[in-house]
Coordinates of N, CA and C and ligand atoms in Angstrom, one line a residue:
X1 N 80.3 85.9 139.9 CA 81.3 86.8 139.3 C 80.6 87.8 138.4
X2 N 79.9 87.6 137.8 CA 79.0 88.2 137.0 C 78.3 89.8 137.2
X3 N 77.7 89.2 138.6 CA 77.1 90.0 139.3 C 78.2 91.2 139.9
X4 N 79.3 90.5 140.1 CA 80.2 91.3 140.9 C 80.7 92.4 140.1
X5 N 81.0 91.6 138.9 CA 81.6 92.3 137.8 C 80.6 93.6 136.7
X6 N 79.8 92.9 137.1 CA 78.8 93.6 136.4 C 78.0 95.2 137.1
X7 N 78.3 94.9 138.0 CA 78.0 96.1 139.0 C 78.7 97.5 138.5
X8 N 77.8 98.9 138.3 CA 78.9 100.0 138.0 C 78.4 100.9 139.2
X9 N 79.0 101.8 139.1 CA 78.6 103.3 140.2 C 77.5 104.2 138.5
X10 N 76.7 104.0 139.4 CA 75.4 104.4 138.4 C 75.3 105.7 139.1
X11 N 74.8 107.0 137.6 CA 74.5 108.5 138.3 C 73.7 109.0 137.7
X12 N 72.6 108.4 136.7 CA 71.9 108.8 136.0 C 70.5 107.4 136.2
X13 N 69.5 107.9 136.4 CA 68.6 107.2 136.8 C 67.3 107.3 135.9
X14 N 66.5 106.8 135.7 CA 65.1 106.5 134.6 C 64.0 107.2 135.9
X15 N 62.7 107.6 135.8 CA 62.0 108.3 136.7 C 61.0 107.3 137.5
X16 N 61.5 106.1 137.0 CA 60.6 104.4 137.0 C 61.0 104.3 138.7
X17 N 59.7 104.0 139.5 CA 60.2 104.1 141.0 C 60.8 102.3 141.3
X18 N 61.2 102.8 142.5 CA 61.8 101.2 143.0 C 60.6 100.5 143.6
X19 N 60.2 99.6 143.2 CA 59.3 98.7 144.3 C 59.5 98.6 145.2
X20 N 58.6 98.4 146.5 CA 58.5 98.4 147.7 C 59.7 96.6 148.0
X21 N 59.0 96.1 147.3 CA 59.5 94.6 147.3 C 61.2 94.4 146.8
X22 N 61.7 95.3 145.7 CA 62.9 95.4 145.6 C 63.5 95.8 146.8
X23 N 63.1 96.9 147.9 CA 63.7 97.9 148.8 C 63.9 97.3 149.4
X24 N 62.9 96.0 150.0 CA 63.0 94.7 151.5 C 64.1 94.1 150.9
X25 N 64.4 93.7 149.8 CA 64.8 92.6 149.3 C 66.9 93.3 149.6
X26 N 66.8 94.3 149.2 CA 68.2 95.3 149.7 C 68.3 95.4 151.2
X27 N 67.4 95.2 151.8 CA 67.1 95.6 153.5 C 67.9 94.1 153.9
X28 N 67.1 93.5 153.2 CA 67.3 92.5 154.0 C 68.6 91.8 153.6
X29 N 69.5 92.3 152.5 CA 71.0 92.2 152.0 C 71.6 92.7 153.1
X30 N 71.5 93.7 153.8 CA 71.9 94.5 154.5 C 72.0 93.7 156.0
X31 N 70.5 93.1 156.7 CA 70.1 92.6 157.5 C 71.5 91.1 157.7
X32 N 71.6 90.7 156.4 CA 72.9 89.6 156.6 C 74.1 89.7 156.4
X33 N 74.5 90.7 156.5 CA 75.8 91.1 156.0 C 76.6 90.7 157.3
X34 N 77.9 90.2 157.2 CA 78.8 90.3 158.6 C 78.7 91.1 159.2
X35 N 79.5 91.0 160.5 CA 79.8 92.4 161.3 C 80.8 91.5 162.7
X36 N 81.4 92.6 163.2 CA 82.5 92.0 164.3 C 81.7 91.8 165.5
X37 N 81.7 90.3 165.6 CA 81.0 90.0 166.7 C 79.3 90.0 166.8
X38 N 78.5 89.9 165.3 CA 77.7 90.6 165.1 C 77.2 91.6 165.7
X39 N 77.5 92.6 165.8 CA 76.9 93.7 166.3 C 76.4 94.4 165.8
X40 N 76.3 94.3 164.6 CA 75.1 95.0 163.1 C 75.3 96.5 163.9
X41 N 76.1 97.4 163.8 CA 76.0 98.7 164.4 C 75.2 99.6 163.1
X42 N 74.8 98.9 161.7 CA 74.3 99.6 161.2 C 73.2 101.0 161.2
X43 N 72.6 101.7 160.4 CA 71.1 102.2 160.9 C 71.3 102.7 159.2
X44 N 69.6 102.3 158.7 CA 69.7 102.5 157.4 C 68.2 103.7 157.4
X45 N 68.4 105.0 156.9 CA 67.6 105.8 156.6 C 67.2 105.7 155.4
X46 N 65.9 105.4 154.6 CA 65.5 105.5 153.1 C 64.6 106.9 153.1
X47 N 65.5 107.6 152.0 CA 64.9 108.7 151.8 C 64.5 108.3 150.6
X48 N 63.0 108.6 150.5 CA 61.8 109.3 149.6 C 61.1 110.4 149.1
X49 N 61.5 110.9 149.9 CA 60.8 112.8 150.3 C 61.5 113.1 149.1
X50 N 61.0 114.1 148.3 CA 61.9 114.9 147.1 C 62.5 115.9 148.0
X51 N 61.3 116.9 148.7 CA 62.1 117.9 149.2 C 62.9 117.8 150.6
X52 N 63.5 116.1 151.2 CA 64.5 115.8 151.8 C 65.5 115.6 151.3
X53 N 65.4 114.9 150.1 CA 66.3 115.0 148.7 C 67.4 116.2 148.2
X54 N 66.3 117.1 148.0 CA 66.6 118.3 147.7 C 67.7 119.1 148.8
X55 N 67.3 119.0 150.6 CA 67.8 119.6 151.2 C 69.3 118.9 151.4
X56 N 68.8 117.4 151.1 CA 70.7 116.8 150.8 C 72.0 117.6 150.4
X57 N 71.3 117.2 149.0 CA 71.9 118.1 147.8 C 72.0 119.7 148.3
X58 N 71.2 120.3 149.1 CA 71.7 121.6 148.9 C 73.2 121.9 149.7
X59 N 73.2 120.7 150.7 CA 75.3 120.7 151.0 C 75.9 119.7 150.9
X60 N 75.6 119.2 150.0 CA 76.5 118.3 149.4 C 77.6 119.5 148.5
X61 N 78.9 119.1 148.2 CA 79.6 120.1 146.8 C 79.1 119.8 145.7
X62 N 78.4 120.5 145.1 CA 78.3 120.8 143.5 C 79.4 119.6 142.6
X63 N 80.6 119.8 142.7 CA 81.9 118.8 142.1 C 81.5 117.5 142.6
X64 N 80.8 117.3 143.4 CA 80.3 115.8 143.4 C 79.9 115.1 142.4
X65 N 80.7 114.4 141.3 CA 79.9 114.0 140.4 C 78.3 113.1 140.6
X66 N 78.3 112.6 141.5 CA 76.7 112.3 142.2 C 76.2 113.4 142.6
X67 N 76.2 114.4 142.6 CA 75.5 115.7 142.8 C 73.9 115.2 142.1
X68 N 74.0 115.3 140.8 CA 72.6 115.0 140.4 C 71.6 113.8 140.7
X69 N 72.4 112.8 140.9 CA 71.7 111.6 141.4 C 71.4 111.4 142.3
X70 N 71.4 112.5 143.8 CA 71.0 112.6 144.6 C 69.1 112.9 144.7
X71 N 69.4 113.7 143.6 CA 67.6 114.1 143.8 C 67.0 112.9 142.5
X72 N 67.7 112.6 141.4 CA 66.9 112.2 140.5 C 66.5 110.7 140.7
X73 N 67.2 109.9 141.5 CA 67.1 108.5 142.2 C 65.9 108.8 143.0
X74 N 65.2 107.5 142.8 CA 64.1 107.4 143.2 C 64.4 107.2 144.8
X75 N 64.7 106.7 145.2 CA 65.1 106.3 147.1 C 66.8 106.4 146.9
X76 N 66.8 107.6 148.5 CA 68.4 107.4 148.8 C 68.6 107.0 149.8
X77 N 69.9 105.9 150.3 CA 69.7 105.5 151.4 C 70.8 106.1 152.0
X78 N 70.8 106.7 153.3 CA 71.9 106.9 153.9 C 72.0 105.9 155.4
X79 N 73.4 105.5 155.2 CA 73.8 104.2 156.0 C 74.6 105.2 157.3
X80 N 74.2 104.6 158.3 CA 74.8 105.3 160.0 C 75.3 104.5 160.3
X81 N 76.4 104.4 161.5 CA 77.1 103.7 162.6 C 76.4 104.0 163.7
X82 N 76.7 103.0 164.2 CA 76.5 103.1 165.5 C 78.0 102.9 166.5
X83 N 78.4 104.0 167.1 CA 79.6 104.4 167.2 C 79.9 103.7 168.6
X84 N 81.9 103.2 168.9 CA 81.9 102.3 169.6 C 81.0 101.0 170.0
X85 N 81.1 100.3 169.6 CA 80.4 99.0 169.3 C 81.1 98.0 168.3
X86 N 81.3 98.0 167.2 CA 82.2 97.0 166.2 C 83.5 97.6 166.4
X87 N 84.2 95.9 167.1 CA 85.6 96.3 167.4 C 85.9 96.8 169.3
X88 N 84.7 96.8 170.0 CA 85.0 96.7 171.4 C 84.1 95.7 172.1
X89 N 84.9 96.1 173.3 CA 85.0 94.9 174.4 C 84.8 95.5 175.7
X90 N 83.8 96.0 176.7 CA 83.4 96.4 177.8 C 83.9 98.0 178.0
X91 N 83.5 98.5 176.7 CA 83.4 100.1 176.1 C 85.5 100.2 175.8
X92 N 85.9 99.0 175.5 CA 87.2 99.6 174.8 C 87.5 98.9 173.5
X93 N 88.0 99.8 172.9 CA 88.4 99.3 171.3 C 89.5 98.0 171.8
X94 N 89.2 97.1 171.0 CA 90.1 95.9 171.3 C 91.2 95.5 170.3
X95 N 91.2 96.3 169.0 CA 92.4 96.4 168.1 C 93.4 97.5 168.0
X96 N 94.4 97.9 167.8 CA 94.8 99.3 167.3 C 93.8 100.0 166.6
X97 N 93.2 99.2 165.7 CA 92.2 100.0 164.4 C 91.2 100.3 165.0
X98 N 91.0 100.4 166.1 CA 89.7 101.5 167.0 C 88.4 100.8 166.6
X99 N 87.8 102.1 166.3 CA 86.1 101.2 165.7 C 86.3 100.9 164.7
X100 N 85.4 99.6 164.0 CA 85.6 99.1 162.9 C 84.2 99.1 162.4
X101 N 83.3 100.5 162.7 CA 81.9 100.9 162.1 C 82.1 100.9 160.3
X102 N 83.3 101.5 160.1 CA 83.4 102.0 158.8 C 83.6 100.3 158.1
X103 N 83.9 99.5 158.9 CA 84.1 98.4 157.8 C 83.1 97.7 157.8
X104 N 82.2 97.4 158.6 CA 81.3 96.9 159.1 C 79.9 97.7 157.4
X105 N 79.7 99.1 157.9 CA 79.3 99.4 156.9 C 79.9 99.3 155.3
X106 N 81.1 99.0 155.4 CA 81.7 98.9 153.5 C 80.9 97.4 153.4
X107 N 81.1 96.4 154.5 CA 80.2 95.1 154.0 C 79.1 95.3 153.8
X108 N 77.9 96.0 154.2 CA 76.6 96.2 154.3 C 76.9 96.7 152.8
X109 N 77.2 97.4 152.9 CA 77.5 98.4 151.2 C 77.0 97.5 150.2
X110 N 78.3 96.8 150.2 CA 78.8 96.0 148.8 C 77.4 95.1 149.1
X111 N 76.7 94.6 150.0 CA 75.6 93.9 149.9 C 74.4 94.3 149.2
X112 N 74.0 96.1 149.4 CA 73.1 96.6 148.9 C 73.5 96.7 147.4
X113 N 74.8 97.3 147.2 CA 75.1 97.7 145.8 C 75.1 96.1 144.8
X114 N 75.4 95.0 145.2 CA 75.5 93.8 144.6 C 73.7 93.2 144.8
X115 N 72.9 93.5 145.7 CA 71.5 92.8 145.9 C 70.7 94.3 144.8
X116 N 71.4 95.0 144.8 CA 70.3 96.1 143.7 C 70.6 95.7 142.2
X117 N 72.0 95.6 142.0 CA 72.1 95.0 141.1 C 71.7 94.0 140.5
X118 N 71.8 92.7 140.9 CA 70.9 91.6 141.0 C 69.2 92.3 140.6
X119 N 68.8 92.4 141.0 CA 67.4 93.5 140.7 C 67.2 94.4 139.5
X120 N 68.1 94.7 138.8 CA 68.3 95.5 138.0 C 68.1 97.1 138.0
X121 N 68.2 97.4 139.2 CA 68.7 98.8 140.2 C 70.5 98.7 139.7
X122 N 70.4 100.3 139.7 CA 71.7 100.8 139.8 C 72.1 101.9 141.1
X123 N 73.0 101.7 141.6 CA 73.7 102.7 143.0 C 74.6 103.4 142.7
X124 N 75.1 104.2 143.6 CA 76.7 104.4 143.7 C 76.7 105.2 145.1
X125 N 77.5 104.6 145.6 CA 78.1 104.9 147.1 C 78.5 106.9 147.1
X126 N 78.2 107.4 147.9 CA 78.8 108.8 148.0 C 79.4 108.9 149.2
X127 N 80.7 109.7 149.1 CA 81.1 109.6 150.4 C 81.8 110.6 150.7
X128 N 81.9 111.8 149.3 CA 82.2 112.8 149.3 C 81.1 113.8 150.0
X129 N 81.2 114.5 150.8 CA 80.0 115.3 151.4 C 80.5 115.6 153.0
X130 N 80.0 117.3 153.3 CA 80.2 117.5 154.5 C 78.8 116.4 155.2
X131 N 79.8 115.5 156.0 CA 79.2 114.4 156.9 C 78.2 115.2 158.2
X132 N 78.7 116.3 159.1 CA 78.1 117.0 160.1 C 76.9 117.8 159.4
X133 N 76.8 118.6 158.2 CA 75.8 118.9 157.7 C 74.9 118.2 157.2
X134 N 74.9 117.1 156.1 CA 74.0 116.4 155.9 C 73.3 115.3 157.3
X135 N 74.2 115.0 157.9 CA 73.8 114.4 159.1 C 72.6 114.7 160.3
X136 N 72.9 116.5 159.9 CA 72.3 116.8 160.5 C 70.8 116.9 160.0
X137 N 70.5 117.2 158.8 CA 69.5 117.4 158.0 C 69.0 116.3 158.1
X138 N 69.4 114.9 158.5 CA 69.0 113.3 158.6 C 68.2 113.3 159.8
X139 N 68.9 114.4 160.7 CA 68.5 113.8 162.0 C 69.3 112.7 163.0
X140 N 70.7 112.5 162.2 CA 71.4 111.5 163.1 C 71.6 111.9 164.3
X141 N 71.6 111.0 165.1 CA 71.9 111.3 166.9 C 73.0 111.0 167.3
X142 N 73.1 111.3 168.6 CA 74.6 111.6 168.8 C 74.8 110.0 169.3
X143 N 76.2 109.7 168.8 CA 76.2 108.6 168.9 C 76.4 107.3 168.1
X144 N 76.0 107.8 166.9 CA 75.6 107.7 165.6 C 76.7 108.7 164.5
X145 N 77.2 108.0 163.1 CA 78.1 109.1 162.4 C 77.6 108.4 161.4
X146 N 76.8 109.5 160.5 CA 76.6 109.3 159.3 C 77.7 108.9 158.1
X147 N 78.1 108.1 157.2 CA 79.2 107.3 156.2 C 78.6 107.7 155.0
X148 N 77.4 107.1 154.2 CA 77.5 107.4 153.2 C 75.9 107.6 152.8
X149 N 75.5 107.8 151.4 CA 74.3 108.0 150.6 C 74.7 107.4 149.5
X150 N 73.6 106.5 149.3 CA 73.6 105.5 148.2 C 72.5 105.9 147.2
X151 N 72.2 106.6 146.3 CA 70.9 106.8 145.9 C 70.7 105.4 144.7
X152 N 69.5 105.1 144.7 CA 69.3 103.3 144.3 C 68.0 103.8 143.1
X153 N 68.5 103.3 142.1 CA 67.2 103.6 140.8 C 67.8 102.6 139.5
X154 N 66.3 102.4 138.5 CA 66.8 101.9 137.4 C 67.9 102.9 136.5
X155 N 68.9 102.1 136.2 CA 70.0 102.8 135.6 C 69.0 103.4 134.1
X156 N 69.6 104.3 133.3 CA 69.1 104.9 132.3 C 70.4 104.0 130.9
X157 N 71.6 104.0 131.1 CA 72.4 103.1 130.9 C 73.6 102.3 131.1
X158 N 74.1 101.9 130.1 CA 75.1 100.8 130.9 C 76.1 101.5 130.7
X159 N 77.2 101.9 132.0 CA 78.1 102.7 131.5 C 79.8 101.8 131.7
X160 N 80.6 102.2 131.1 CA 81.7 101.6 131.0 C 82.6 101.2 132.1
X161 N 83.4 99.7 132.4 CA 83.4 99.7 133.9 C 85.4 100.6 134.0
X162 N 85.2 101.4 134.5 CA 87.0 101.9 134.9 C 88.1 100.9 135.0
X163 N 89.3 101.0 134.7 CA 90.0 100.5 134.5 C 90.3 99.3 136.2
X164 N 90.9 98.3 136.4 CA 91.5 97.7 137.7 C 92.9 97.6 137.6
X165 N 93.2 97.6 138.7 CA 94.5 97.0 139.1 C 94.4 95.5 138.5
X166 N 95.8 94.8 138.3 CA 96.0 93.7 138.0 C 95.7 92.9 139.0
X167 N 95.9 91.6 139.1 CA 95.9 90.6 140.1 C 97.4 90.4 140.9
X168 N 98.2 90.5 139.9 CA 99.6 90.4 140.3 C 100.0 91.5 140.5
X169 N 99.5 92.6 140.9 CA 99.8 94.3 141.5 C 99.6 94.4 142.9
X170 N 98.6 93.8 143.3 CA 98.3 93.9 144.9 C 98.6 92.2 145.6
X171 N 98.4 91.3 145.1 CA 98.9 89.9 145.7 C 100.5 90.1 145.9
X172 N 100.4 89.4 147.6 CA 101.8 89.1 147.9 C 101.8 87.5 148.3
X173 N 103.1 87.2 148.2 CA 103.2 85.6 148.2 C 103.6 85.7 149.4
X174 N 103.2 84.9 151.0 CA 103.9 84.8 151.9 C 104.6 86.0 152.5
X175 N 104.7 87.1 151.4 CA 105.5 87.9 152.4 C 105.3 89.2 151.9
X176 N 104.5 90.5 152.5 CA 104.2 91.9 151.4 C 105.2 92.3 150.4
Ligands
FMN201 C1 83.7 104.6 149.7 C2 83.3 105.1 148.4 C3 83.0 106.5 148.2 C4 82.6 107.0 147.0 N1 82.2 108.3 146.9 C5 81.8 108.8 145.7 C6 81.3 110.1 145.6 O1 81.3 110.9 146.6 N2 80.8 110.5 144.4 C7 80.8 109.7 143.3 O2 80.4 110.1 142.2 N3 81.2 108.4 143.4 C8 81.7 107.9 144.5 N4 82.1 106.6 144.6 C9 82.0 105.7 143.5 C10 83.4 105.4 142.9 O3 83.9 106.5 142.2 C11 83.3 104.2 141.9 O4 82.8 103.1 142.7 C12 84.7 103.8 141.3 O5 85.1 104.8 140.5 C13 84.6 102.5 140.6 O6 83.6 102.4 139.6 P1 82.5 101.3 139.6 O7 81.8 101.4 140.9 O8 81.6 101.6 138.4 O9 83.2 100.0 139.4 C14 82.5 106.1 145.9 C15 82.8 104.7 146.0 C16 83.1 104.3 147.3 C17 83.4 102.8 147.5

């Protein structure tokens, strides 16, 4: 709980790099995470490059409050699907809810953002961003749909956690 609780969306980073050995140790948070049917449709890109960094940021929106933490984070990770795959069955979606890449990756998520933490890394998920542009700048293939950019660094500080919903606001008893 601790851990869970203690976790914030970090946007301000220290210039202190992440160790090679923290980065496996997130990989491999990632590497166990569920998935439907295991199908790990994952694909995890670690950017390092400043000036890959940079070309991120250059289409990302400005109003992105992660705008800055894109370049100033020491490694960004941007997390891919692998498209049709979680959620089908001999190339057909098998639920109403089509592919379930996007949930598949929210678990991987919360694994990297909760295993960096634990580490004393700070993240924060971005998900604001033209997806076809930066994608493209990644190099994603077709087939593949880029979700998000996590940029991962020592926090600079501890910032305050935003308000929650209650417990008794979203629980339903037996019946919504
Ligand atoms: C799917 C998703 C997308 C997000 N996109 C952005 C984003 O584009 N820019 C940003 O600054 N924060 C983004 N966030 C971070 C949220 O604003 C943050 O997690 C939320 O306000 C709760 O704060 P906490 O993470 O400190 O508990 C995103 C979070 C999630 C889960």
């Amino acid at each position: 709980m601790e851990i869970i609780k203690g976790r914030r969306a970090i946007r301000k980073y220290q210039e202190k790099d992440v160790p090679e050995e923290s980065l496996d140790r997130i990989l491999e948070s990632v590497r166990w995470a569920p998935s439907w049917n295991n199908t790990q449709c994952w694909e995890v890109i670690v950017v390092r490059d400043h000036a890959q960094k940079e070309r991120l940021q250059d289409v990302m929106p400005k109003i992105n409050p992660a705008w800055k933490a894109l370049v100033q984070a020491p490694v960004v990770l941007a997390l891919c699907g692998k498209l049709a795959t979680s959620g089908y069955y001999m190339g057909q979606a098998t639920t109403k809810l089509g592919d379930w890449f996007m949930f598949d990756l929210g678990i991987a998520t919360q694994n990297i953002c909760l295993m960096a933490h634990d580490l004393g890394l700070g993240t924060v998920v971005i998900g604001l961003f033209d997806h076809d542009r930066v994608g493209e700048a990644l190099g994603v293939p077709e087939g593949y749909e880029l979700v998000s950019l996590i940029p991962v660094g020592y926090p600079t500080k501890d910032s305050a956690a935003p308000k929650r919903r209650e417990i008794s606001e979203f629980t339903h008893y037996d019946k919504f």
